[in-house]
PDB file of C-alpha atoms in Angstrom:
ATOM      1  CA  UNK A   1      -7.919  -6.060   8.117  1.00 52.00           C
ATOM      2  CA  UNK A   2      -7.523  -3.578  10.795  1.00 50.00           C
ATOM      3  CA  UNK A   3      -7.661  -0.121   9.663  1.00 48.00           C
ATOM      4  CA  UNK A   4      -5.496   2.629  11.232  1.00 44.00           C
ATOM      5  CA  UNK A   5      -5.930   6.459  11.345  1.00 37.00           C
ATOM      6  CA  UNK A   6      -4.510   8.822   9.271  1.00 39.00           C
ATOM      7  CA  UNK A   7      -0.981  10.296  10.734  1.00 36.00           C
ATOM      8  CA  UNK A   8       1.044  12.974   8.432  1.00 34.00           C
ATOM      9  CA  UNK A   9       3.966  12.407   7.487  1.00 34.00           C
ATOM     10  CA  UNK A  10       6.874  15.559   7.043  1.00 32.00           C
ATOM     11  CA  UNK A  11       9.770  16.021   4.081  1.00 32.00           C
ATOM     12  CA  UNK A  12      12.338  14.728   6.453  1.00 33.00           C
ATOM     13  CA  UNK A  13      10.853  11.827   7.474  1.00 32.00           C
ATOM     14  CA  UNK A  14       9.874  10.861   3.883  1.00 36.00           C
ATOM     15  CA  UNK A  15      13.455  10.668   3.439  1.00 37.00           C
ATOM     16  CA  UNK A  16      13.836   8.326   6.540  1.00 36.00           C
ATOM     17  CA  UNK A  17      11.207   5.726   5.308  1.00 38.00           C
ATOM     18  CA  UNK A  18      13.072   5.564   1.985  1.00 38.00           C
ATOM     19  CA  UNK A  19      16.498   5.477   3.451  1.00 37.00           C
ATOM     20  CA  UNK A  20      17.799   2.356   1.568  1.00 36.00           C
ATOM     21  CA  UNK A  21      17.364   3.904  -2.161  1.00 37.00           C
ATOM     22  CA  UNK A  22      17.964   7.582  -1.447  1.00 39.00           C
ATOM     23  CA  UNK A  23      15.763  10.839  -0.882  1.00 42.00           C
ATOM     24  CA  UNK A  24      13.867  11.506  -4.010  1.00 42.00           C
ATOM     25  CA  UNK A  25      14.024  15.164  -4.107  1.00 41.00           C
ATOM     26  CA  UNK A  26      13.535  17.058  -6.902  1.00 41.00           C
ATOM     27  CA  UNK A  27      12.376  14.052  -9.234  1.00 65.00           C
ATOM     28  CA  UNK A  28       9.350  13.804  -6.973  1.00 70.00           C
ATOM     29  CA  UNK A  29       7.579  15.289 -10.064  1.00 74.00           C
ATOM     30  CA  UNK A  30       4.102  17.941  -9.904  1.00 81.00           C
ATOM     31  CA  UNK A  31       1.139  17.971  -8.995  1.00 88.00           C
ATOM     32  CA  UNK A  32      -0.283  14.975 -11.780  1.00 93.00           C
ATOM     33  CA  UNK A  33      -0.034  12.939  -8.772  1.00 92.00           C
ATOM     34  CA  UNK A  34      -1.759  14.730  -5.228  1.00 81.00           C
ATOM     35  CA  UNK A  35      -0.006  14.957  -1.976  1.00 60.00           C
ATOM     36  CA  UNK A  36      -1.993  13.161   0.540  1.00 63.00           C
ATOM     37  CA  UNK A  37      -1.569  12.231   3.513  1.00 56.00           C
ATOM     38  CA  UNK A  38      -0.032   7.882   5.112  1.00 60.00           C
ATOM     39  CA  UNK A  39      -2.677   5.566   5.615  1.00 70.00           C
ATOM     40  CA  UNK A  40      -2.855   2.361   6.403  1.00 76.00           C
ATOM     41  CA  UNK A  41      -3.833  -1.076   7.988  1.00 83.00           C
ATOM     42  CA  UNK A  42      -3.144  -4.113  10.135  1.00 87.00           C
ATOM     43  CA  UNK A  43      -3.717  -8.032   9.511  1.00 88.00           C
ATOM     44  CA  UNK A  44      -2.688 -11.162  10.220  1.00 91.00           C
ATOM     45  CA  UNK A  45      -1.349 -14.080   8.108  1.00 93.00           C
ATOM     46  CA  UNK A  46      -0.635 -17.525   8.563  1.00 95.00           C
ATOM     47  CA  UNK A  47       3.236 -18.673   7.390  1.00 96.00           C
ATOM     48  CA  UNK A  48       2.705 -20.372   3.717  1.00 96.00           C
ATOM     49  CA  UNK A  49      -0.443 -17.813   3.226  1.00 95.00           C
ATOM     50  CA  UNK A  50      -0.007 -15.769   0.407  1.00 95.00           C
ATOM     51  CA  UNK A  51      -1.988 -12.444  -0.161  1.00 94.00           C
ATOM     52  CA  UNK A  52      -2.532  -9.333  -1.975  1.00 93.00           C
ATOM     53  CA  UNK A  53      -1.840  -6.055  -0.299  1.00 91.00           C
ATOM     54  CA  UNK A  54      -4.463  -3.434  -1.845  1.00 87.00           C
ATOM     55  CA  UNK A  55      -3.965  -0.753   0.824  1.00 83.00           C
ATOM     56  CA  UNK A  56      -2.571   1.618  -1.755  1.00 88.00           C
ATOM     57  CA  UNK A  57      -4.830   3.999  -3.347  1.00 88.00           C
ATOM     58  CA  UNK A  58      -3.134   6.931  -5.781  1.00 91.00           C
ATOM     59  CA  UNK A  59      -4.999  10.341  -6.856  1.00 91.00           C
ATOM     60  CA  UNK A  60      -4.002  11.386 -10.071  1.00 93.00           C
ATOM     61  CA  UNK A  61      -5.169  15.233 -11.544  1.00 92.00           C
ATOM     62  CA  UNK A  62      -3.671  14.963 -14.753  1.00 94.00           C
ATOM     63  CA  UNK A  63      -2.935  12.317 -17.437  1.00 95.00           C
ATOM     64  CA  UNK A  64      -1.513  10.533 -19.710  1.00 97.00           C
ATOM     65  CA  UNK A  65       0.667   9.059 -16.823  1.00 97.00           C
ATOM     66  CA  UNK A  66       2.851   6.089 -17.940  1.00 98.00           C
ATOM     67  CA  UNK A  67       3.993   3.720 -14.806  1.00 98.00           C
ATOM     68  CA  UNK A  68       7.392   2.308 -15.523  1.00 97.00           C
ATOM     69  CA  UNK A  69       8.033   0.275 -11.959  1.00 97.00           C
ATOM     70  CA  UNK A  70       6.700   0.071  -8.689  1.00 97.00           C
ATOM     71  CA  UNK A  71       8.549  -1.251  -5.078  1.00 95.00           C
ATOM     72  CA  UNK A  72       7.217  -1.721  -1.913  1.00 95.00           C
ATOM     73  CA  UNK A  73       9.762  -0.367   0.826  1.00 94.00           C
ATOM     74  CA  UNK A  74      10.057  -2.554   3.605  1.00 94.00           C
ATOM     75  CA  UNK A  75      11.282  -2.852   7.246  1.00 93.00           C
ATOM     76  CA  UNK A  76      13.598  -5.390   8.241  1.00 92.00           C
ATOM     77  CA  UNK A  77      11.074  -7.357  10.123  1.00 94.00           C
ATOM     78  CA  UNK A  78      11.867 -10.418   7.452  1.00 95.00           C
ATOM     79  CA  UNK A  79       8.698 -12.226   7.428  1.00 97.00           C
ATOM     80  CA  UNK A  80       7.135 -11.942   4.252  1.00 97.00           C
ATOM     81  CA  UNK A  81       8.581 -12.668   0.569  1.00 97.00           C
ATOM     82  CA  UNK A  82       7.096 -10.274  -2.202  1.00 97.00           C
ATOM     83  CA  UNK A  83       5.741 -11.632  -5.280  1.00 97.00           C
ATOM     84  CA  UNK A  84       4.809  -8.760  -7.696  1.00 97.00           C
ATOM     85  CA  UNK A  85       2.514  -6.320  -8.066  1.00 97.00           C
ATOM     86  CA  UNK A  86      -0.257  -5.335 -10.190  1.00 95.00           C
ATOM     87  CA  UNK A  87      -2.502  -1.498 -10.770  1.00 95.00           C
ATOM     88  CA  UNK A  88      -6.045  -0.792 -11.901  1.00 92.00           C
ATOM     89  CA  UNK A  89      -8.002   2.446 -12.463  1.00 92.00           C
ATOM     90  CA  UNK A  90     -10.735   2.657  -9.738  1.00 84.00           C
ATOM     91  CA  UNK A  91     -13.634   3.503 -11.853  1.00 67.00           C
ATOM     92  CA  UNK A  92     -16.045   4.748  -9.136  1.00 63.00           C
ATOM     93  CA  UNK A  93     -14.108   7.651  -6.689  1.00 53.00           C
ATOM     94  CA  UNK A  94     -16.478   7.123  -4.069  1.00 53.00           C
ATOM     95  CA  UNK A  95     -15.592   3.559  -3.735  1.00 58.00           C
ATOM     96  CA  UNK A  96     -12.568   2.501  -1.305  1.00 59.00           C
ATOM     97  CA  UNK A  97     -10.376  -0.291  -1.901  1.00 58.00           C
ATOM     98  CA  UNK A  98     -10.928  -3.676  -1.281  1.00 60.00           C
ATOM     99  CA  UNK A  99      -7.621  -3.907   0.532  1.00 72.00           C
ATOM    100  CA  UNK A 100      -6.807  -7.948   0.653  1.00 80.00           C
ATOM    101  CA  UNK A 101      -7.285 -10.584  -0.928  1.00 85.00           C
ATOM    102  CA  UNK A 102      -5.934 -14.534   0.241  1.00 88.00           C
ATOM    103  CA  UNK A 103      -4.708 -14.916  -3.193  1.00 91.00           C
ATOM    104  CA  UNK A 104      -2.030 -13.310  -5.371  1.00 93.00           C
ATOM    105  CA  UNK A 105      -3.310 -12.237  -8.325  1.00 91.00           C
ATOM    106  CA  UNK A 106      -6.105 -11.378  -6.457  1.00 89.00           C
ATOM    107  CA  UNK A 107      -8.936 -13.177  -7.868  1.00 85.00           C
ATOM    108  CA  UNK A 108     -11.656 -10.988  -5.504  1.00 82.00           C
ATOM    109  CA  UNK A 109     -14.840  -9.855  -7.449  1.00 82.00           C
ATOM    110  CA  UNK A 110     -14.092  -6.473  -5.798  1.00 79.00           C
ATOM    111  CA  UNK A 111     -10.568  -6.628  -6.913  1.00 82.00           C
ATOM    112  CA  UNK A 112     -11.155  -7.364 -10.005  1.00 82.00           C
ATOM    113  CA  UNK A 113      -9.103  -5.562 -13.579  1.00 86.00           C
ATOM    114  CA  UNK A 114      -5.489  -5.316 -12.278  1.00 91.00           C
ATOM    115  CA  UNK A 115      -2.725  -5.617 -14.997  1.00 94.00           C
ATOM    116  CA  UNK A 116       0.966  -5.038 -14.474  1.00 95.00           C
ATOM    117  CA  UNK A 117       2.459  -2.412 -13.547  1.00 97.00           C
ATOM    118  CA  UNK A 118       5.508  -1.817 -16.469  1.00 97.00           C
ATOM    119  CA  UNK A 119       3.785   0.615 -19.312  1.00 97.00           C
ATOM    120  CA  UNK A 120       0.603   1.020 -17.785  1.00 97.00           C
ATOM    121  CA  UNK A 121      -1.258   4.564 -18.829  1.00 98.00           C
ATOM    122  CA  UNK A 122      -3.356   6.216 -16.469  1.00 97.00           C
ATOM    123  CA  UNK A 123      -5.259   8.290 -18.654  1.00 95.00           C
ATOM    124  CA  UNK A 124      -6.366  12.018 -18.206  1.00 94.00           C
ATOM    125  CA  UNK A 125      -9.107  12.106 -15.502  1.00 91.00           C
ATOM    126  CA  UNK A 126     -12.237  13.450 -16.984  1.00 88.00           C
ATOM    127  CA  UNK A 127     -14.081  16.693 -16.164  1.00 87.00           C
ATOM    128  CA  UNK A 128     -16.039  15.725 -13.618  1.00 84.00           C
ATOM    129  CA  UNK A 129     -15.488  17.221 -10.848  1.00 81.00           C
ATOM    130  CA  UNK A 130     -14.981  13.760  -8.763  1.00 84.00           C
ATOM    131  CA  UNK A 131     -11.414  12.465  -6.716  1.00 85.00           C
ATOM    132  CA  UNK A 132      -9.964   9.657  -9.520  1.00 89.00           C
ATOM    133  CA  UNK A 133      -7.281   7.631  -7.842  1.00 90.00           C
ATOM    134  CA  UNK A 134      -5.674   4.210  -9.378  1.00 92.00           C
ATOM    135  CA  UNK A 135      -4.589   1.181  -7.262  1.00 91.00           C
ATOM    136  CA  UNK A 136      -1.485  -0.414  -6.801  1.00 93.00           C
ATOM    137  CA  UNK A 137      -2.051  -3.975  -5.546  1.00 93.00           C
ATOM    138  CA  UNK A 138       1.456  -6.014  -3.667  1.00 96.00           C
ATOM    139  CA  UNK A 139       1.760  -9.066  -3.437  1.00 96.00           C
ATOM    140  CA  UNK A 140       3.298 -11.363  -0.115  1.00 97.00           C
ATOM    141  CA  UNK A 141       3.698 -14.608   1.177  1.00 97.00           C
ATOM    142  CA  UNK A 142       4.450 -15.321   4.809  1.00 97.00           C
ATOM    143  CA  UNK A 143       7.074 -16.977   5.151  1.00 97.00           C
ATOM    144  CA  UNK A 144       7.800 -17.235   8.912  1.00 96.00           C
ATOM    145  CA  UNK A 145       6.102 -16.173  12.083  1.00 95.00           C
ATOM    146  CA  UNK A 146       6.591 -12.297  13.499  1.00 94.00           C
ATOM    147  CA  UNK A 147       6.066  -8.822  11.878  1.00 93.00           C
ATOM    148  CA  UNK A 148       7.075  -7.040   9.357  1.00 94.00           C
ATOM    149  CA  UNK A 149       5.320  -4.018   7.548  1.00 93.00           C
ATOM    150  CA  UNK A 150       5.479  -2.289   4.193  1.00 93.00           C
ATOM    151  CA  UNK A 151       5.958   1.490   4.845  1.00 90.00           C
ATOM    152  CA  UNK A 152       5.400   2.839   1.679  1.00 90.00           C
ATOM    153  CA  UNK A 153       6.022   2.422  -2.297  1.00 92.00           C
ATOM    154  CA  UNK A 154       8.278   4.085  -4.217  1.00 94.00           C
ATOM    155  CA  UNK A 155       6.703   4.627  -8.059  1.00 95.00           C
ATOM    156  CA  UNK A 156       8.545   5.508 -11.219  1.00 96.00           C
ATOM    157  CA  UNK A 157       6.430   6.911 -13.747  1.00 97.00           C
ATOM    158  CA  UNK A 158       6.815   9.601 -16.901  1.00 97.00           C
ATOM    159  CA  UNK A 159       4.988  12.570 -17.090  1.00 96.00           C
ATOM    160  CA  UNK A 160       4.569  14.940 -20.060  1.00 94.00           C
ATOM    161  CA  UNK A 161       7.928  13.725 -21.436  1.00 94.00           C
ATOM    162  CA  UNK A 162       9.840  14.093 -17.511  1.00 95.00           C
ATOM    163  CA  UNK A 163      10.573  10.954 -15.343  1.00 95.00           C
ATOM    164  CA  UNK A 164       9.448  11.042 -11.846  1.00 95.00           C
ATOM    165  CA  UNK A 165      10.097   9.320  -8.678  1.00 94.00           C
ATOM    166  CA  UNK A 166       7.885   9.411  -6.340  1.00 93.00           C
ATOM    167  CA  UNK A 167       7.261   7.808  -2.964  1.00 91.00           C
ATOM    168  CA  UNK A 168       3.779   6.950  -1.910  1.00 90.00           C
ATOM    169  CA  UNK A 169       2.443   6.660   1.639  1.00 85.00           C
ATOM    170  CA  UNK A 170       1.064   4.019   2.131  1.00 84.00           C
ATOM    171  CA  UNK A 171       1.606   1.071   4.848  1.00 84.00           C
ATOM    172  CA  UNK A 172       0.236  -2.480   6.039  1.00 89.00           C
ATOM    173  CA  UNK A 173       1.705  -4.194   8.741  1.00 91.00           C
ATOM    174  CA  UNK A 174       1.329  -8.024   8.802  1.00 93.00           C
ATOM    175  CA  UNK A 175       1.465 -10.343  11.822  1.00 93.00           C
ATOM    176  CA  UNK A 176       1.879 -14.175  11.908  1.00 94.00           C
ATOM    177  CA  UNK A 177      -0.053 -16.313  13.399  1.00 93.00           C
ATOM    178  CA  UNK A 178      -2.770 -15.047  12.069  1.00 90.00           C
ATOM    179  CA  UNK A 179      -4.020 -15.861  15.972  1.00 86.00           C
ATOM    180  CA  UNK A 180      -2.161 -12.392  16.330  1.00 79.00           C
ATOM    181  CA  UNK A 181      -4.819  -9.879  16.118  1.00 68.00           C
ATOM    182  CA  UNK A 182      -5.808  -6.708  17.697  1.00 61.00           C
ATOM    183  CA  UNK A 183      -2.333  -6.957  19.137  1.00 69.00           C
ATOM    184  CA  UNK A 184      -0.686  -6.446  15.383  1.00 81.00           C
ATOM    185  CA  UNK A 185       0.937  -3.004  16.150  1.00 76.00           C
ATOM    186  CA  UNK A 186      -0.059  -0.337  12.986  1.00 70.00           C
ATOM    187  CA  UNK A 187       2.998   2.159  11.672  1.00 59.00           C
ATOM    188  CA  UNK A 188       1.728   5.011  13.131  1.00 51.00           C
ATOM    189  CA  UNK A 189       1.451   3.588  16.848  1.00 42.00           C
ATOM    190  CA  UNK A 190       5.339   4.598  17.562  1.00 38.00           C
ATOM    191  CA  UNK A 191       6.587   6.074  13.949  1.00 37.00           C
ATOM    192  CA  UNK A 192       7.904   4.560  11.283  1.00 40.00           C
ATOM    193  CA  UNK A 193      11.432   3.706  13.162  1.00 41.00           C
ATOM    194  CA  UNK A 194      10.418   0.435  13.885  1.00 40.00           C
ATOM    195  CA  UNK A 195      10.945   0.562  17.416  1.00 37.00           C
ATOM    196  CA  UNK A 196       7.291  -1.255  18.344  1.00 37.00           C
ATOM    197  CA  UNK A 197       6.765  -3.906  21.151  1.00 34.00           C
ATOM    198  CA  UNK A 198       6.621  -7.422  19.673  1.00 37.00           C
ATOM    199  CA  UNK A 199       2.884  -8.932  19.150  1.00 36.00           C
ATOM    200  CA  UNK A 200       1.210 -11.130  21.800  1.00 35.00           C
ATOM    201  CA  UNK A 201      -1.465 -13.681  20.480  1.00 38.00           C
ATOM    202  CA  UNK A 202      -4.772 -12.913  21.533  1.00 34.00           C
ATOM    203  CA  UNK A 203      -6.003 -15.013  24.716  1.00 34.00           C
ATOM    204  CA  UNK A 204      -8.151 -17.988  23.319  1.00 36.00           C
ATOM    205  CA  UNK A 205     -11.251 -17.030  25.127  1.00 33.00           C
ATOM    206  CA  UNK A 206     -11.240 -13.426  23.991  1.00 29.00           C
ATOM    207  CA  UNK A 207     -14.433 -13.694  21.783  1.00 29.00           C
ATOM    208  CA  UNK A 208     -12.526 -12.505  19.026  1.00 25.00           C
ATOM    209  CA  UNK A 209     -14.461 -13.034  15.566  1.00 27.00           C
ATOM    210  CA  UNK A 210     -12.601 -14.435  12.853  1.00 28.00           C
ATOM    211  CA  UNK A 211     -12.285 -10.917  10.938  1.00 32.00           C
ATOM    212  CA  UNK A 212     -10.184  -8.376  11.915  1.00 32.00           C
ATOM    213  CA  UNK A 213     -12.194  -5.490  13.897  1.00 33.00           C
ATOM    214  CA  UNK A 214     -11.883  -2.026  11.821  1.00 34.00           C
ATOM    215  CA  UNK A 215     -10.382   0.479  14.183  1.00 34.00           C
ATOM    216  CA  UNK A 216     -10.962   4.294  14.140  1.00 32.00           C
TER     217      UNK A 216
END
């Protein structure tokens, strides 16, 4: 998994990553969930592999929070069929995702305590002074060779009687081959538009270990 750095990301174009169901306006909801800022990652797949997709971490400030549906939004790359999606509370703050897994459910030690997502209740952080975040895990398969990324997830949830929704920013682009490496362009090397060279597989005497290298 190739990480990418943190780019922000305005109201407007918000709106432009979420194009095909609307901009969410005013039923964004508060400040139960924080505003942070797109983050995301790179990796490659081979077609037939399927995975779990735990880029997506969430802060929450306030609670009871009931999740009611979550949706990856997609570009129209084509490459990968979704499968579902599951959510966990992270227990420990300080402690970052474990963002794939080469199953779906993930079965991952380190993944471990998802559930679905329909009538889940994040409960009230407690007093502690720590970041609490929970995790929204997708799942893929590859189904053909190219790229495609998810740019974000749009979450419907109910807060304090209100129903909210709310797009997170979030993204993973996925390559196939999974010979396609550092070459896997991220979503914040030319925007969100889509307009990104295609992939070249990495020359077979690059020295290229068989993870992903993390990238700053």
């Amino acid at each position: 998994m190739k990480r990418t750095r943190p780019a922000r990301l305005g109201t407007a174009l918000l709106c432009l990553a979420v194009s095909l169901t609307g901009c969410l306006g005013p039923s964004e909801g508060g400040d139960e969930l924080s505003d942070q800022n797109d983050y995301g990652a790179a990796t490659s797949r081979d077609v037939g592999t399927r995975f779990t997709d735990g880029v997506t971490a969430v802060e929450y400030t306030k609670g009871p929070i009931r999740l009611l549906s979550v949706k990856p939004i997609m570009d129209d790359g084509g490459t990968l069929s979704y499968l579902g999606a599951r959510v966990r509370i992270m227990n420990n703050p300080a402690w970052l995702p474990h963002t794939t897994a080469d199953e779906f459910p993930p079965t991952h030690p380190e993944m471990a305590g998802s559930t679905a997502v329909q009538d889940f209740i994040v409960p009230a952080p407690p007093s502690d002074g720590q970041t609490h975040y929970f995790e929204l895990m997708f799942g893929f398969e590859v189904t053909k060779e190219g790229r495609s990324a998810r740019r974000g997830a749009e979450l419907v949830y109910e807060y304090d009687g209100n129903k909210y929704t709310r797009f997170i920013p979030s993204y993973v682009a996925v390559c196939s081959p999974k010979s396609i490496r550092t070459d896997c362009p991220g979503e914040d090397a030319d925007g969100p538009d889509g307009t990104m060279p295609p992939p070249k597989p990495a020359p077979a005497a690059s020295g290229l270990s068989s993870s992903p290298k993390a990238t700053g």
